[in-house]
């Protein structure tokens, strides 16, 4: 590792800023061509870096996505094949540990969503806010696990507003499609707080070492409570209609669409419009705050010696196909933004040329990519791939497909195979199959699973899925066939 200069300041070893959002759809960027959402700072980041237009979360909900991010492994390997709170994190190698071992000062500001709360995972500096997670609000929890104790943002908010203040003070439920503007001063919003605390870390860090900072935002995950200046413009605008497939279950929305957190969406058109405006408002608010963080890096004169990676843990269906939230195997849920900007002083040849990549990439690729770009060792346990070659243009990523899943005993439990051109889906509890030609139908509005013209391709992808699932403890494959109705564990190999 490079040493300390005569003036006591850090060497030229590159810094890393990982910007993580929660529930941020991959198409909700101006750079991606979204007709409504405005994201000027993120568009700038994408225009100056490498934009991965085919990035996905292999298990699209908060905990399993973060397990893949921090370990560089598949859901089947790290065991997180569905959402389950309260399961201890015990992994041999996690990304912040590797940066610490390489001599970096490591910091996390914002959302971790690990168990037990405040497990550092190798971060040396923690300022936490996980949003409103019901598991850590229960009365029978050990005192030290309760959000009242473990959440730094909640302590900050109460210091400003009094002991009765709470993270859901707007009254908007944390998984619902209800939307309303933030009721307090904008500076008190958790999105602003993450940037304030991140800038504070940059100002007070150990300047004899390079830094690895993860700025992890809860938004645009509900509640959709952007400040009014961000919410109102979208509320007043006509917005693009959600995608509607010829295969979707409209009866489910008619049945469940009056339930505030229904996975089948909302049947009231006004409330849907308000939710979309709230979601987009949260994204533009995020974008402007990320602009503050980038400006702080520029003023600190470290931006050009820094790798910035922007991504999300998963997307949001946002009423596509009469659905809401995540978990599902469709593009709104699984596709995520993925941008890497390499400063001009990071690599020997200077900043790589801006480019778009159509490689199939996933959250497990973040850890090896960042370690590789700064010259740190990548652990042998990592299954993801470094994207350095894609970023520099020297070597294309050779990944034929991605295996994704989100397991459970409910009707949404699914397995899927994604290529750069198409997708095959199998629902484990119902046996429903779907097939989409993503080149011709990027919004997945036409299910071709039973179209004779695509029967051979469907069979090919089904065979790939069976190869992935063969030998799994759930018993998904028997006698060369997919078996419907197996009860999967959301954490493999654990009770």
Short mmCIF file of C-alpha atoms in Angstrom, two decimals:
data_model
loop_
_atom_site.label_atom_id
_atom_site.label_comp_id
_atom_site.label_asym_id
_atom_site.label_seq_id
_atom_site.Cartn_x
_atom_site.Cartn_y
_atom_site.Cartn_z
CA UNK A 1 0.00 0.00 0.00
CA UNK A 2 1.24 3.49 -0.79
CA UNK A 3 2.59 5.44 2.17
CA UNK A 4 2.00 8.83 3.76
CA UNK A 5 3.40 11.93 2.09
CA UNK A 6 5.72 14.42 3.81
CA UNK A 7 2.85 16.72 4.73
CA UNK A 8 1.02 13.91 6.53
CA UNK A 9 -1.82 13.68 4.01
CA UNK A 10 -3.09 10.50 2.41
CA UNK A 11 -1.34 8.85 -0.50
CA UNK A 12 -2.75 8.78 -3.99
CA UNK A 13 -4.52 5.45 -3.46
CA UNK A 14 -8.06 5.83 -4.82
CA UNK A 15 -11.05 6.52 -2.60
CA UNK A 16 -14.42 4.82 -3.04
CA UNK A 17 -17.93 6.19 -2.60
CA UNK A 18 -20.74 3.63 -2.90
CA UNK A 19 -24.13 5.33 -3.16
CA UNK A 20 -26.96 2.92 -2.44
CA UNK A 21 -30.69 3.59 -2.68
CA UNK A 22 -33.62 1.45 -1.59
CA UNK A 23 -36.35 0.47 -4.06
CA UNK A 24 -35.08 2.64 -6.95
CA UNK A 25 -36.32 1.38 -10.34
CA UNK A 26 -33.72 0.95 -13.04
CA UNK A 27 -35.70 2.97 -15.57
CA UNK A 28 -36.26 6.02 -13.34
CA UNK A 29 -33.41 8.08 -14.72
CA UNK A 30 -33.48 10.77 -17.35
CA UNK A 31 -30.36 9.13 -18.79
CA UNK A 32 -32.35 5.92 -19.29
CA UNK A 33 -35.02 7.80 -21.22
CA UNK A 34 -37.77 7.97 -18.61
CA UNK A 35 -40.42 10.42 -19.88
CA UNK A 36 -41.23 11.92 -16.48
CA UNK A 37 -38.48 11.57 -13.87
CA UNK A 38 -35.87 14.33 -13.67
CA UNK A 39 -32.42 13.30 -12.38
CA UNK A 40 -29.84 15.84 -13.59
CA UNK A 41 -27.02 14.95 -11.18
CA UNK A 42 -27.30 11.21 -11.73
CA UNK A 43 -27.57 11.82 -15.48
CA UNK A 44 -24.27 13.70 -15.26
CA UNK A 45 -22.70 10.82 -13.37
CA UNK A 46 -23.90 8.38 -16.03
CA UNK A 47 -22.75 10.64 -18.88
CA UNK A 48 -19.25 10.79 -17.40
CA UNK A 49 -18.96 7.13 -16.45
CA UNK A 50 -20.12 3.67 -17.42
CA UNK A 51 -23.87 3.10 -17.44
CA UNK A 52 -24.87 -0.54 -17.08
CA UNK A 53 -28.29 -0.70 -18.70
CA UNK A 54 -28.95 -4.36 -17.87
CA UNK A 55 -28.33 -4.50 -14.12
CA UNK A 56 -30.56 -6.54 -11.82
CA UNK A 57 -31.06 -7.70 -8.24
CA UNK A 58 -31.01 -11.51 -8.19
CA UNK A 59 -33.23 -11.58 -5.09
CA UNK A 60 -35.25 -8.36 -5.13
CA UNK A 61 -35.95 -7.42 -1.53
CA UNK A 62 -33.92 -5.51 1.03
CA UNK A 63 -32.08 -8.11 3.13
CA UNK A 64 -31.13 -10.67 0.45
CA UNK A 65 -30.06 -7.95 -1.98
CA UNK A 66 -27.74 -6.46 0.63
CA UNK A 67 -26.32 -9.88 1.45
CA UNK A 68 -25.24 -10.31 -2.18
CA UNK A 69 -23.87 -6.75 -2.26
CA UNK A 70 -21.76 -7.11 0.88
CA UNK A 71 -20.51 -10.68 0.27
CA UNK A 72 -20.21 -10.80 -3.52
CA UNK A 73 -22.13 -14.08 -3.62
CA UNK A 74 -25.34 -15.49 -5.07
CA UNK A 75 -28.50 -15.86 -2.97
CA UNK A 76 -28.11 -19.64 -3.01
CA UNK A 77 -24.57 -19.36 -1.61
CA UNK A 78 -25.22 -16.74 1.07
CA UNK A 79 -28.52 -18.44 1.93
CA UNK A 80 -30.72 -15.36 1.55
CA UNK A 81 -33.20 -16.55 -1.07
CA UNK A 82 -36.12 -14.53 0.32
CA UNK A 83 -36.93 -11.90 2.93
CA UNK A 84 -36.61 -12.85 6.60
CA UNK A 85 -35.85 -10.57 9.55
CA UNK A 86 -33.92 -11.54 12.64
CA UNK A 87 -31.42 -14.00 11.11
CA UNK A 88 -27.81 -13.32 12.20
CA UNK A 89 -25.30 -12.31 9.56
CA UNK A 90 -22.32 -14.69 9.70
CA UNK A 91 -20.13 -14.42 6.63
CA UNK A 92 -16.44 -15.07 6.18
CA UNK A 93 -15.78 -12.07 3.95
CA UNK A 94 -17.72 -8.84 3.64
CA UNK A 95 -16.80 -5.89 1.45
CA UNK A 96 -16.07 -3.29 4.17
CA UNK A 97 -13.87 -5.81 5.98
CA UNK A 98 -11.80 -6.21 2.83
CA UNK A 99 -11.40 -2.46 2.45
CA UNK A 100 -10.39 -2.17 6.10
CA UNK A 101 -7.81 -4.92 5.61
CA UNK A 102 -6.45 -2.99 2.63
CA UNK A 103 -5.82 0.06 4.81
CA UNK A 104 -8.97 2.05 4.12
CA UNK A 105 -10.96 4.08 6.62
CA UNK A 106 -14.48 2.70 6.17
CA UNK A 107 -17.77 4.42 6.92
CA UNK A 108 -21.47 3.64 6.53
CA UNK A 109 -24.08 6.38 6.69
CA UNK A 110 -27.74 5.38 6.41
CA UNK A 111 -29.31 1.98 5.86
CA UNK A 112 -27.62 -1.34 6.76
CA UNK A 113 -30.59 -3.67 7.49
CA UNK A 114 -28.46 -6.43 8.98
CA UNK A 115 -28.93 -8.50 12.14
CA UNK A 116 -28.23 -7.88 14.91
CA UNK A 117 -28.65 -4.10 14.58
CA UNK A 118 -25.38 -2.18 14.52
CA UNK A 119 -23.41 -5.21 13.38
CA UNK A 120 -20.52 -3.34 11.78
CA UNK A 121 -19.71 -5.79 8.94
CA UNK A 122 -16.23 -4.23 8.83
CA UNK A 123 -17.29 -0.58 8.83
CA UNK A 124 -15.26 1.46 11.31
CA UNK A 125 -17.68 4.40 11.41
CA UNK A 126 -21.47 3.96 11.58
CA UNK A 127 -24.29 6.50 11.43
CA UNK A 128 -27.41 4.40 10.95
CA UNK A 129 -30.96 4.80 9.75
CA UNK A 130 -32.82 1.76 8.43
CA UNK A 131 -36.21 3.44 7.97
CA UNK A 132 -39.26 2.03 9.73
CA UNK A 133 -38.75 -1.74 10.08
CA UNK A 134 -41.50 -3.34 12.10
CA UNK A 135 -39.33 -6.20 13.36
CA UNK A 136 -37.25 -3.72 15.38
CA UNK A 137 -40.23 -1.87 16.83
CA UNK A 138 -41.73 -4.77 18.81
CA UNK A 139 -42.16 -4.44 22.55
CA UNK A 140 -40.63 -7.84 23.39
CA UNK A 141 -37.29 -7.13 21.69
CA UNK A 142 -34.15 -6.75 23.81
CA UNK A 143 -33.83 -3.06 24.62
CA UNK A 144 -30.59 -2.61 22.68
CA UNK A 145 -32.15 -3.98 19.47
CA UNK A 146 -35.09 -1.57 19.44
CA UNK A 147 -34.97 1.22 16.88
CA UNK A 148 -35.38 3.76 19.68
CA UNK A 149 -31.86 2.78 20.76
CA UNK A 150 -30.10 1.66 17.58
CA UNK A 151 -31.11 4.37 15.06
CA UNK A 152 -28.90 7.48 14.90
CA UNK A 153 -31.26 9.44 12.66
CA UNK A 154 -34.15 8.90 15.09
CA UNK A 155 -32.00 10.32 17.88
CA UNK A 156 -31.18 13.31 15.69
CA UNK A 157 -34.84 13.90 14.79
CA UNK A 158 -35.89 13.79 18.44
CA UNK A 159 -33.12 16.16 19.42
CA UNK A 160 -34.57 18.63 16.90
CA UNK A 161 -38.31 18.10 17.40
CA UNK A 162 -38.75 16.55 20.82
CA UNK A 163 -39.07 13.03 22.27
CA UNK A 164 -42.36 12.21 20.52
CA UNK A 165 -40.97 12.66 16.99
CA UNK A 166 -40.74 9.50 14.92
CA UNK A 167 -39.55 8.37 11.51
CA UNK A 168 -43.14 7.97 10.32
CA UNK A 169 -44.35 11.26 11.70
CA UNK A 170 -46.17 12.01 8.45
CA UNK A 171 -48.56 9.17 9.27
CA UNK A 172 -47.72 7.42 6.01
CA UNK A 173 -47.20 3.67 6.37
CA UNK A 174 -43.74 2.44 5.39
CA UNK A 175 -44.83 -0.08 2.74
CA UNK A 176 -47.89 1.64 1.37
CA UNK A 177 -48.83 3.56 -1.75
CA UNK A 178 -50.12 6.49 0.33
CA UNK A 179 -48.20 9.68 -0.44
CA UNK A 180 -48.01 13.15 1.07
CA UNK A 181 -45.32 15.85 1.36
CA UNK A 182 -42.79 15.85 4.19
CA UNK A 183 -44.30 17.73 7.14
CA UNK A 184 -41.10 19.06 8.75
CA UNK A 185 -38.29 21.30 7.55
CA UNK A 186 -36.56 19.85 4.51
CA UNK A 187 -33.21 19.79 6.34
CA UNK A 188 -34.68 17.20 8.75
CA UNK A 189 -35.59 14.70 6.02
CA UNK A 190 -33.64 11.41 6.26
CA UNK A 191 -32.37 11.89 2.71
CA UNK A 192 -30.76 15.19 3.70
CA UNK A 193 -29.46 13.64 6.92
CA UNK A 194 -27.54 10.93 5.05
CA UNK A 195 -25.77 13.55 2.96
CA UNK A 196 -25.12 15.82 5.96
CA UNK A 197 -23.52 12.94 7.86
CA UNK A 198 -21.57 11.78 4.80
CA UNK A 199 -20.13 15.25 4.32
CA UNK A 200 -19.30 15.37 8.02
CA UNK A 201 -17.34 12.14 7.62
CA UNK A 202 -15.43 13.55 4.66
CA UNK A 203 -14.54 16.65 6.64
CA UNK A 204 -13.36 14.80 9.77
CA UNK A 205 -11.84 11.61 8.33
CA UNK A 206 -8.32 10.33 8.88
CA UNK A 207 -6.45 12.02 6.03
CA UNK A 208 -3.49 9.64 6.24
CA UNK A 209 -5.63 6.89 4.67
CA UNK A 210 -7.90 6.49 1.65
CA UNK A 211 -11.59 6.15 2.46
CA UNK A 212 -14.45 3.85 1.56
CA UNK A 213 -17.77 5.58 2.19
CA UNK A 214 -21.15 3.92 1.69
CA UNK A 215 -23.94 6.50 1.61
CA UNK A 216 -27.08 4.37 1.89
CA UNK A 217 -30.49 5.99 1.46
CA UNK A 218 -33.88 4.61 2.54
CA UNK A 219 -35.75 6.50 -0.21
CA UNK A 220 -37.41 6.11 -2.64
CA UNK A 221 -38.71 3.17 -0.54
CA UNK A 222 -42.05 4.20 1.00
CA UNK A 223 -43.16 6.34 2.68
CA UNK A 224 -43.44 8.54 -0.40
CA UNK A 225 -42.88 11.75 1.54
CA UNK A 226 -40.64 14.01 -0.54
CA UNK A 227 -40.62 17.69 0.41
CA UNK A 228 -43.45 19.59 -1.28
CA UNK A 229 -41.09 21.33 -3.73
CA UNK A 230 -40.31 17.88 -5.20
CA UNK A 231 -43.73 16.26 -4.81
CA UNK A 232 -46.01 18.97 -6.20
CA UNK A 233 -44.52 19.30 -9.72
CA UNK A 234 -45.14 15.61 -10.41
CA UNK A 235 -48.59 15.76 -8.84
CA UNK A 236 -49.54 18.54 -11.28
CA UNK A 237 -48.22 16.66 -14.31
CA UNK A 238 -49.71 13.93 -16.47
CA UNK A 239 -47.55 10.85 -15.94
CA UNK A 240 -46.89 7.83 -18.13
CA UNK A 241 -49.30 5.00 -17.41
CA UNK A 242 -47.93 1.86 -15.73
CA UNK A 243 -47.22 -1.13 -17.96
CA UNK A 244 -50.23 -3.40 -18.54
CA UNK A 245 -49.58 -6.95 -19.71
CA UNK A 246 -52.01 -9.15 -21.58
CA UNK A 247 -51.38 -11.72 -18.85
CA UNK A 248 -51.83 -9.76 -15.60
CA UNK A 249 -54.33 -10.50 -12.85
CA UNK A 250 -56.72 -7.53 -12.84
CA UNK A 251 -59.09 -9.44 -10.55
CA UNK A 252 -56.47 -9.38 -7.79
CA UNK A 253 -56.35 -5.59 -7.88
CA UNK A 254 -60.13 -5.40 -7.82
CA UNK A 255 -60.10 -7.70 -4.81
CA UNK A 256 -57.13 -6.30 -2.83
CA UNK A 257 -56.70 -2.82 -4.26
CA UNK A 258 -58.18 -1.04 -1.25
CA UNK A 259 -55.49 -2.44 1.10
CA UNK A 260 -52.78 0.17 1.73
CA UNK A 261 -49.83 -2.20 1.30
CA UNK A 262 -51.35 -4.68 -1.11
CA UNK A 263 -48.89 -6.40 -3.43
CA UNK A 264 -51.64 -6.13 -6.08
CA UNK A 265 -51.53 -2.36 -6.20
CA UNK A 266 -54.26 0.25 -5.85
CA UNK A 267 -57.54 0.42 -7.76
CA UNK A 268 -58.17 4.13 -7.13
CA UNK A 269 -56.74 6.17 -10.03
CA UNK A 270 -56.24 9.34 -7.96
CA UNK A 271 -54.30 7.51 -5.26
CA UNK A 272 -52.19 5.77 -7.89
CA UNK A 273 -51.31 9.12 -9.43
CA UNK A 274 -50.41 10.55 -6.01
CA UNK A 275 -48.20 7.53 -5.27
CA UNK A 276 -46.35 7.84 -8.58
CA UNK A 277 -45.85 11.57 -7.98
CA UNK A 278 -44.58 10.83 -4.48
CA UNK A 279 -42.18 8.16 -5.73
CA UNK A 280 -40.79 10.36 -8.50
CA UNK A 281 -40.53 13.29 -6.09
CA UNK A 282 -38.45 11.17 -3.71
CA UNK A 283 -36.12 10.32 -6.61
CA UNK A 284 -35.56 13.92 -7.69
CA UNK A 285 -35.02 14.91 -4.06
CA UNK A 286 -32.43 12.13 -3.80
CA UNK A 287 -30.80 13.28 -7.01
CA UNK A 288 -30.34 16.82 -5.74
CA UNK A 289 -28.91 15.62 -2.42
CA UNK A 290 -26.50 13.30 -4.24
CA UNK A 291 -25.46 16.44 -6.12
CA UNK A 292 -24.55 17.98 -2.75
CA UNK A 293 -22.37 14.97 -1.93
CA UNK A 294 -20.58 15.15 -5.28
CA UNK A 295 -20.00 18.89 -4.80
CA UNK A 296 -18.46 18.13 -1.39
CA UNK A 297 -16.07 15.66 -3.04
CA UNK A 298 -15.14 18.29 -5.64
CA UNK A 299 -14.52 20.94 -2.97
CA UNK A 300 -12.46 18.42 -0.98
CA UNK A 301 -10.38 17.93 -4.15
CA UNK A 302 -10.77 14.16 -3.92
CA UNK A 303 -13.41 13.62 -6.61
CA UNK A 304 -10.94 12.85 -9.40
CA UNK A 305 -9.16 10.32 -7.20
CA UNK A 306 -12.42 8.57 -6.30
CA UNK A 307 -14.47 5.73 -7.73
CA UNK A 308 -18.19 6.49 -7.40
CA UNK A 309 -20.67 3.63 -7.86
CA UNK A 310 -24.40 4.34 -7.75
CA UNK A 311 -26.95 1.53 -7.49
CA UNK A 312 -30.00 0.23 -5.58
CA UNK A 313 -30.99 -2.93 -3.77
CA UNK A 314 -34.03 -3.56 -6.01
CA UNK A 315 -36.78 -1.74 -7.86
CA UNK A 316 -40.47 -0.95 -7.34
CA UNK A 317 -43.34 -2.32 -9.44
CA UNK A 318 -45.20 1.02 -9.09
CA UNK A 319 -48.46 -0.49 -10.43
CA UNK A 320 -46.91 -2.15 -13.47
CA UNK A 321 -49.03 -5.23 -14.18
CA UNK A 322 -51.39 -4.34 -11.32
CA UNK A 323 -48.58 -4.86 -8.81
CA UNK A 324 -46.82 -2.88 -6.11
CA UNK A 325 -43.55 -3.10 -4.14
CA UNK A 326 -40.86 -5.69 -5.04
CA UNK A 327 -40.23 -9.49 -4.80
CA UNK A 328 -41.72 -10.19 -8.24
CA UNK A 329 -39.47 -11.29 -11.14
CA UNK A 330 -40.51 -8.47 -13.48
CA UNK A 331 -38.35 -5.57 -14.68
CA UNK A 332 -39.92 -2.97 -12.37
CA UNK A 333 -38.89 -5.08 -9.38
CA UNK A 334 -35.56 -6.61 -10.44
CA UNK A 335 -33.92 -4.02 -12.70
CA UNK A 336 -31.74 -1.48 -10.87
CA UNK A 337 -29.64 1.57 -11.80
CA UNK A 338 -25.91 0.84 -11.95
CA UNK A 339 -23.43 3.62 -12.75
CA UNK A 340 -19.66 3.65 -12.22
CA UNK A 341 -17.64 6.86 -12.56
CA UNK A 342 -13.88 6.49 -12.27
CA UNK A 343 -12.02 9.70 -11.48
CA UNK A 344 -9.28 10.86 -13.83
CA UNK A 345 -6.52 10.10 -11.27
CA UNK A 346 -7.66 6.58 -10.33
CA UNK A 347 -6.23 4.50 -13.19
CA UNK A 348 -2.81 4.91 -14.82
CA UNK A 349 -4.34 5.79 -18.19
CA UNK A 350 -6.73 8.36 -16.77
CA UNK A 351 -10.50 8.31 -16.76
CA UNK A 352 -12.06 5.67 -19.03
CA UNK A 353 -14.17 6.98 -21.87
CA UNK A 354 -17.90 7.27 -21.05
CA UNK A 355 -19.80 4.28 -22.33
CA UNK A 356 -22.97 2.22 -22.05
CA UNK A 357 -22.70 -1.48 -21.34
CA UNK A 358 -25.40 -4.06 -22.11
CA UNK A 359 -23.69 -6.75 -20.00
CA UNK A 360 -25.94 -8.62 -17.57
CA UNK A 361 -24.68 -7.47 -14.16
CA UNK A 362 -25.83 -7.98 -10.60
CA UNK A 363 -25.22 -6.72 -7.06
CA UNK A 364 -22.67 -9.46 -6.35
CA UNK A 365 -20.45 -7.74 -8.95
CA UNK A 366 -20.09 -4.57 -6.84
CA UNK A 367 -17.57 -5.98 -4.35
CA UNK A 368 -15.07 -7.43 -6.87
CA UNK A 369 -15.42 -4.38 -9.12
CA UNK A 370 -14.58 -1.85 -6.42
CA UNK A 371 -11.75 -3.92 -4.94
CA UNK A 372 -10.26 -4.50 -8.38
CA UNK A 373 -10.42 -0.82 -9.36
CA UNK A 374 -8.36 0.21 -6.31
CA UNK A 375 -5.93 -2.70 -6.52
CA UNK A 376 -7.13 -4.56 -3.42
CA UNK A 377 -7.32 -8.34 -3.21
CA UNK A 378 -10.63 -10.02 -4.07
CA UNK A 379 -11.44 -12.96 -1.74
CA UNK A 380 -11.77 -16.40 -3.32
CA UNK A 381 -15.27 -16.70 -1.83
CA UNK A 382 -16.56 -13.99 -4.18
CA UNK A 383 -18.74 -15.28 -7.03
CA UNK A 384 -19.43 -11.96 -8.68
CA UNK A 385 -17.30 -10.62 -11.50
CA UNK A 386 -15.15 -7.51 -11.67
CA UNK A 387 -16.56 -5.07 -14.21
CA UNK A 388 -13.23 -3.27 -14.64
CA UNK A 389 -12.86 -4.56 -18.19
CA UNK A 390 -16.33 -3.31 -19.10
CA UNK A 391 -15.52 0.08 -17.58
CA UNK A 392 -12.18 0.50 -19.34
CA UNK A 393 -13.37 -1.12 -22.57
CA UNK A 394 -10.56 -3.67 -22.41
CA UNK A 395 -12.65 -6.80 -21.86
CA UNK A 396 -16.33 -7.66 -22.07
CA UNK A 397 -18.05 -9.54 -19.26
CA UNK A 398 -18.91 -13.05 -20.37
CA UNK A 399 -22.11 -13.93 -18.51
CA UNK A 400 -24.67 -15.81 -20.54
CA UNK A 401 -27.49 -15.45 -18.04
CA UNK A 402 -28.48 -14.50 -14.50
CA UNK A 403 -30.41 -16.83 -12.19
CA UNK A 404 -32.79 -14.90 -9.96
CA UNK A 405 -35.29 -15.91 -7.30
CA UNK A 406 -37.43 -14.79 -4.40
CA UNK A 407 -38.63 -17.71 -2.33
CA UNK A 408 -41.46 -18.19 0.11
CA UNK A 409 -44.63 -20.17 0.64
CA UNK A 410 -46.79 -17.46 -1.00
CA UNK A 411 -48.09 -17.26 -4.56
CA UNK A 412 -45.38 -14.77 -5.53
CA UNK A 413 -42.52 -17.23 -4.83
CA UNK A 414 -40.52 -17.34 -8.04
CA UNK A 415 -37.45 -18.47 -9.95
CA UNK A 416 -36.21 -16.88 -13.18
CA UNK A 417 -33.54 -16.87 -15.83
CA UNK A 418 -32.56 -13.59 -17.48
CA UNK A 419 -30.34 -13.13 -20.53
CA UNK A 420 -29.43 -9.96 -22.34
CA UNK A 421 -32.44 -10.51 -24.60
CA UNK A 422 -35.18 -12.51 -22.87
CA UNK A 423 -36.52 -13.85 -19.59
CA UNK A 424 -38.12 -17.09 -18.37
CA UNK A 425 -40.10 -17.14 -15.11
CA UNK A 426 -41.43 -20.05 -13.04
CA UNK A 427 -43.66 -19.54 -9.98
CA UNK A 428 -42.82 -22.29 -7.52
CA UNK A 429 -46.19 -22.54 -5.74
CA UNK A 430 -48.52 -22.33 -8.74
CA UNK A 431 -46.42 -23.68 -11.61
CA UNK A 432 -47.22 -20.64 -13.78
CA UNK A 433 -44.58 -20.01 -16.44
CA UNK A 434 -43.95 -16.77 -18.29
CA UNK A 435 -41.59 -15.89 -21.13
CA UNK A 436 -40.76 -12.40 -22.42
CA UNK A 437 -38.81 -11.27 -25.46
CA UNK A 438 -37.20 -8.21 -23.86
CA UNK A 439 -35.76 -6.88 -27.10
CA UNK A 440 -39.22 -6.55 -28.64
CA UNK A 441 -41.15 -6.08 -25.40
CA UNK A 442 -39.05 -4.31 -22.71
CA UNK A 443 -42.11 -3.59 -20.53
CA UNK A 444 -43.09 -7.30 -20.49
CA UNK A 445 -46.60 -6.72 -21.77
CA UNK A 446 -46.83 -9.92 -23.85
CA UNK A 447 -46.36 -13.35 -22.28
CA UNK A 448 -45.06 -15.79 -24.92
CA UNK A 449 -44.63 -18.82 -22.66
CA UNK A 450 -47.31 -20.80 -24.52
CA UNK A 451 -46.65 -19.42 -27.98
CA UNK A 452 -45.63 -22.38 -30.21
CA UNK A 453 -43.17 -20.15 -32.03
CA UNK A 454 -41.16 -19.79 -28.79
CA UNK A 455 -41.59 -23.30 -27.39
CA UNK A 456 -38.00 -24.34 -28.13
CA UNK A 457 -36.53 -21.26 -26.47
CA UNK A 458 -38.75 -21.67 -23.42
CA UNK A 459 -37.57 -25.27 -23.11
CA UNK A 460 -33.93 -24.13 -23.29
CA UNK A 461 -34.34 -21.62 -20.50
CA UNK A 462 -36.38 -24.05 -18.40
CA UNK A 463 -33.51 -26.54 -18.69
CA UNK A 464 -31.03 -23.87 -17.52
CA UNK A 465 -33.22 -23.16 -14.50
CA UNK A 466 -33.41 -26.87 -13.66
CA UNK A 467 -29.62 -27.07 -13.79
CA UNK A 468 -29.44 -24.20 -11.31
CA UNK A 469 -31.99 -25.78 -8.96
CA UNK A 470 -30.89 -29.42 -9.18
CA UNK A 471 -29.69 -30.59 -5.78
CA UNK A 472 -31.26 -27.73 -3.83
CA UNK A 473 -32.67 -28.75 -0.46
CA UNK A 474 -36.20 -27.68 -1.43
CA UNK A 475 -36.43 -30.47 -4.00
CA UNK A 476 -37.47 -28.23 -6.88
CA UNK A 477 -36.31 -30.77 -9.49
CA UNK A 478 -37.23 -34.46 -9.68
CA UNK A 479 -36.96 -36.87 -12.60
CA UNK A 480 -36.02 -34.08 -14.95
CA UNK A 481 -39.07 -31.96 -14.13
CA UNK A 482 -39.78 -28.84 -12.08
CA UNK A 483 -41.84 -29.78 -9.02
CA UNK A 484 -44.61 -27.39 -8.00
CA UNK A 485 -45.56 -26.68 -4.40
CA UNK A 486 -42.32 -27.28 -2.56
CA UNK A 487 -42.11 -25.13 0.55
CA UNK A 488 -38.85 -23.21 0.35
CA UNK A 489 -36.92 -21.77 3.22
CA UNK A 490 -36.23 -18.08 2.80
CA UNK A 491 -32.83 -18.69 4.41
CA UNK A 492 -31.30 -21.86 3.00
CA UNK A 493 -29.92 -24.42 5.37
CA UNK A 494 -31.24 -22.68 8.50
CA UNK A 495 -34.26 -23.24 10.72
#
